[in-house]
Amino acid sequence: MAEETRATAVVGSSGGERPAGGDRPSGGDRPSFGDRPDRGERRPPRPGGPGGREGGRKYFRRKKVCKFCVEKIEAINYKDVRLLAQFVAESGKIVPRRLTGVCTPHQRRLSSAIKQARNIALLPFAGRAS
């Protein structure tokens, strides 16, 4: 009996609660964040996690290197359509450096060369409509 009164006294105490009559409604029927059943549960570790070799990453991703730096291409010519077409997507957009691995100065020269080639109709502005 004493345990029941103590439990109700703890639940009913207003020590850590917000004062009543504030700007927000009480929301009596809404569950609080601590009432969610899936929050306290821990998921079992995945097989082949951080320590295992079987699972984890499917493939090894190589660091991308700038094609122009490796092949020591000094000038990017707007007339070299075969080279420029490698850096233009099918939709006609210039492929970003995070995908191609081209360094920043070469990406700047590359994008201006692509734009020059587009203006004189060596490269398309947009890809084929589907």
mmCIF file of C-alpha atoms in Angstrom:
data_model
loop_
_atom_site.group_PDB
_atom_site.id
_atom_site.type_symbol
_atom_site.label_atom_id
_atom_site.label_comp_id
_atom_site.label_asym_id
_atom_site.label_seq_id
_atom_site.Cartn_x
_atom_site.Cartn_y
_atom_site.Cartn_z
ATOM 1 C CA MET A 1 0.000 0.000 0.000
ATOM 2 C CA ALA A 2 2.800 2.388 0.853
ATOM 3 C CA GLU A 3 4.468 1.566 -2.477
ATOM 4 C CA GLU A 4 1.292 2.504 -4.366
ATOM 5 C CA THR A 5 1.018 5.891 -2.665
ATOM 6 C CA ARG A 6 4.696 6.559 -3.254
ATOM 7 C CA ALA A 7 4.358 5.644 -6.966
ATOM 8 C CA THR A 8 1.372 7.929 -7.411
ATOM 9 C CA ALA A 9 3.154 10.698 -5.578
ATOM 10 C CA VAL A 10 6.120 10.422 -7.950
ATOM 11 C CA VAL A 11 3.911 10.310 -11.047
ATOM 12 C CA GLY A 12 1.730 13.158 -9.857
ATOM 13 C CA SER A 13 4.604 15.360 -8.713
ATOM 14 C CA SER A 14 5.208 18.483 -10.746
ATOM 15 C CA GLY A 15 8.953 18.649 -10.181
ATOM 16 C CA GLY A 16 10.098 17.999 -13.792
ATOM 17 C CA GLU A 17 6.907 18.870 -15.638
ATOM 18 C CA ARG A 18 6.130 22.068 -17.494
ATOM 19 C CA PRO A 19 3.789 24.516 -15.816
ATOM 20 C CA ALA A 20 0.125 24.048 -16.758
ATOM 21 C CA GLY A 21 -1.709 26.708 -18.718
ATOM 22 C CA GLY A 22 1.132 27.502 -21.144
ATOM 23 C CA ASP A 23 0.855 28.338 -24.829
ATOM 24 C CA ARG A 24 0.850 24.683 -25.909
ATOM 25 C CA PRO A 25 -2.051 22.262 -25.498
ATOM 26 C CA SER A 26 -1.437 19.370 -23.157
ATOM 27 C CA GLY A 27 -1.868 16.673 -25.839
ATOM 28 C CA GLY A 28 -3.049 14.082 -23.363
ATOM 29 C CA ASP A 29 -3.792 11.309 -25.878
ATOM 30 C CA ARG A 30 -0.577 11.730 -27.918
ATOM 31 C CA PRO A 31 2.317 9.449 -26.970
ATOM 32 C CA SER A 32 5.508 11.098 -25.846
ATOM 33 C CA PHE A 33 8.828 10.236 -27.469
ATOM 34 C CA GLY A 34 9.749 7.871 -24.645
ATOM 35 C CA ASP A 35 6.591 5.784 -25.208
ATOM 36 C CA ARG A 36 7.608 4.565 -28.652
ATOM 37 C CA PRO A 37 8.239 0.816 -28.559
ATOM 38 C CA ASP A 38 10.998 0.785 -31.192
ATOM 39 C CA ARG A 39 13.181 3.464 -29.595
ATOM 40 C CA GLY A 40 14.603 1.456 -26.715
ATOM 41 C CA GLU A 41 15.288 -1.733 -28.668
ATOM 42 C CA ARG A 42 18.739 -2.417 -30.066
ATOM 43 C CA ARG A 43 19.019 -4.007 -33.447
ATOM 44 C CA PRO A 44 21.253 -7.043 -33.807
ATOM 45 C CA PRO A 45 24.595 -6.312 -35.497
ATOM 46 C CA ARG A 46 24.737 -6.918 -39.222
ATOM 47 C CA PRO A 47 26.699 -9.937 -40.387
ATOM 48 C CA GLY A 48 30.109 -8.980 -41.700
ATOM 49 C CA GLY A 49 29.969 -5.544 -40.143
ATOM 50 C CA PRO A 50 32.970 -3.365 -39.337
ATOM 51 C CA GLY A 51 35.209 -6.268 -38.309
ATOM 52 C CA GLY A 52 34.286 -8.861 -40.947
ATOM 53 C CA ARG A 53 35.627 -9.162 -44.472
ATOM 54 C CA GLU A 54 32.741 -11.127 -46.040
ATOM 55 C CA GLY A 55 30.143 -8.378 -45.874
ATOM 56 C CA GLY A 56 30.664 -4.664 -45.770
ATOM 57 C CA ARG A 57 31.528 -2.920 -49.013
ATOM 58 C CA LYS A 58 30.846 -4.714 -52.226
ATOM 59 C CA TYR A 59 33.729 -3.192 -54.132
ATOM 60 C CA PHE A 60 36.817 -1.073 -53.606
ATOM 61 C CA ARG A 61 36.465 2.483 -54.856
ATOM 62 C CA ARG A 62 39.662 3.874 -56.325
ATOM 63 C CA LYS A 63 40.593 7.498 -55.796
ATOM 64 C CA LYS A 64 39.732 9.500 -58.864
ATOM 65 C CA VAL A 65 42.608 11.250 -60.582
ATOM 66 C CA CYS A 66 42.521 14.053 -63.099
ATOM 67 C CA LYS A 67 42.824 12.713 -66.637
ATOM 68 C CA PHE A 68 44.421 15.931 -67.853
ATOM 69 C CA CYS A 69 47.063 15.926 -65.121
ATOM 70 C CA VAL A 70 47.916 12.240 -65.632
ATOM 71 C CA GLU A 71 48.194 12.480 -69.427
ATOM 72 C CA LYS A 72 49.880 15.913 -69.145
ATOM 73 C CA ILE A 73 47.365 17.615 -71.448
ATOM 74 C CA GLU A 74 48.201 21.317 -71.177
ATOM 75 C CA ALA A 75 45.545 22.947 -73.356
ATOM 76 C CA ILE A 76 41.952 21.783 -73.598
ATOM 77 C CA ASN A 77 40.913 22.598 -77.148
ATOM 78 C CA TYR A 78 37.248 23.265 -77.904
ATOM 79 C CA LYS A 79 37.689 21.584 -81.303
ATOM 80 C CA ASP A 80 38.579 18.210 -79.733
ATOM 81 C CA VAL A 81 35.011 16.928 -79.673
ATOM 82 C CA ARG A 82 35.929 13.327 -78.854
ATOM 83 C CA LEU A 83 37.682 14.427 -75.647
ATOM 84 C CA LEU A 84 34.957 16.885 -74.632
ATOM 85 C CA ALA A 85 32.145 14.397 -75.266
ATOM 86 C CA GLN A 86 33.510 12.184 -72.469
ATOM 87 C CA PHE A 87 32.647 14.922 -69.972
ATOM 88 C CA VAL A 88 29.121 15.610 -71.247
ATOM 89 C CA ALA A 89 26.243 13.401 -70.090
ATOM 90 C CA GLU A 90 23.632 11.972 -72.475
ATOM 91 C CA SER A 91 21.226 14.654 -71.340
ATOM 92 C CA GLY A 92 23.720 17.300 -72.502
ATOM 93 C CA LYS A 93 24.818 18.430 -69.040
ATOM 94 C CA ILE A 94 28.456 18.908 -68.090
ATOM 95 C CA VAL A 95 29.430 16.103 -65.706
ATOM 96 C CA PRO A 96 30.585 17.476 -62.309
ATOM 97 C CA ARG A 97 34.133 16.988 -61.069
ATOM 98 C CA ARG A 98 33.098 14.811 -58.157
ATOM 99 C CA LEU A 99 31.995 12.218 -60.720
ATOM 100 C CA THR A 100 34.784 12.592 -63.272
ATOM 101 C CA GLY A 101 37.695 13.207 -60.898
ATOM 102 C CA VAL A 102 39.001 16.184 -62.886
ATOM 103 C CA CYS A 103 40.862 18.773 -60.795
ATOM 104 C CA THR A 104 39.413 22.246 -60.313
ATOM 105 C CA PRO A 105 41.556 24.248 -62.787
ATOM 106 C CA HIS A 106 41.053 21.667 -65.512
ATOM 107 C CA GLN A 107 37.297 21.486 -64.825
ATOM 108 C CA ARG A 108 37.081 25.260 -65.332
ATOM 109 C CA ARG A 109 38.920 25.064 -68.656
ATOM 110 C CA LEU A 110 36.901 22.008 -69.646
ATOM 111 C CA SER A 111 33.548 23.673 -68.995
ATOM 112 C CA SER A 112 34.515 26.774 -70.976
ATOM 113 C CA ALA A 113 35.737 24.572 -73.868
ATOM 114 C CA ILE A 114 32.454 22.639 -73.816
ATOM 115 C CA LYS A 115 30.502 25.901 -73.890
ATOM 116 C CA GLN A 116 32.575 27.161 -76.830
ATOM 117 C CA ALA A 117 32.004 23.893 -78.694
ATOM 118 C CA ARG A 118 28.267 24.162 -78.048
ATOM 119 C CA ASN A 119 28.140 27.700 -79.420
ATOM 120 C CA ILE A 120 29.648 26.660 -82.733
ATOM 121 C CA ALA A 121 27.474 23.503 -82.872
ATOM 122 C CA LEU A 122 30.196 20.923 -82.311
ATOM 123 C CA LEU A 123 28.400 19.657 -79.195
ATOM 124 C CA PRO A 124 24.661 19.648 -78.486
ATOM 125 C CA PHE A 125 23.154 21.896 -75.841
ATOM 126 C CA ALA A 126 20.706 19.163 -74.833
ATOM 127 C CA GLY A 127 20.429 15.426 -75.362
ATOM 128 C CA ARG A 128 17.782 13.631 -77.324
ATOM 129 C CA ALA A 129 14.200 14.045 -76.145
ATOM 130 C CA SER A 130 12.616 10.806 -75.036
#
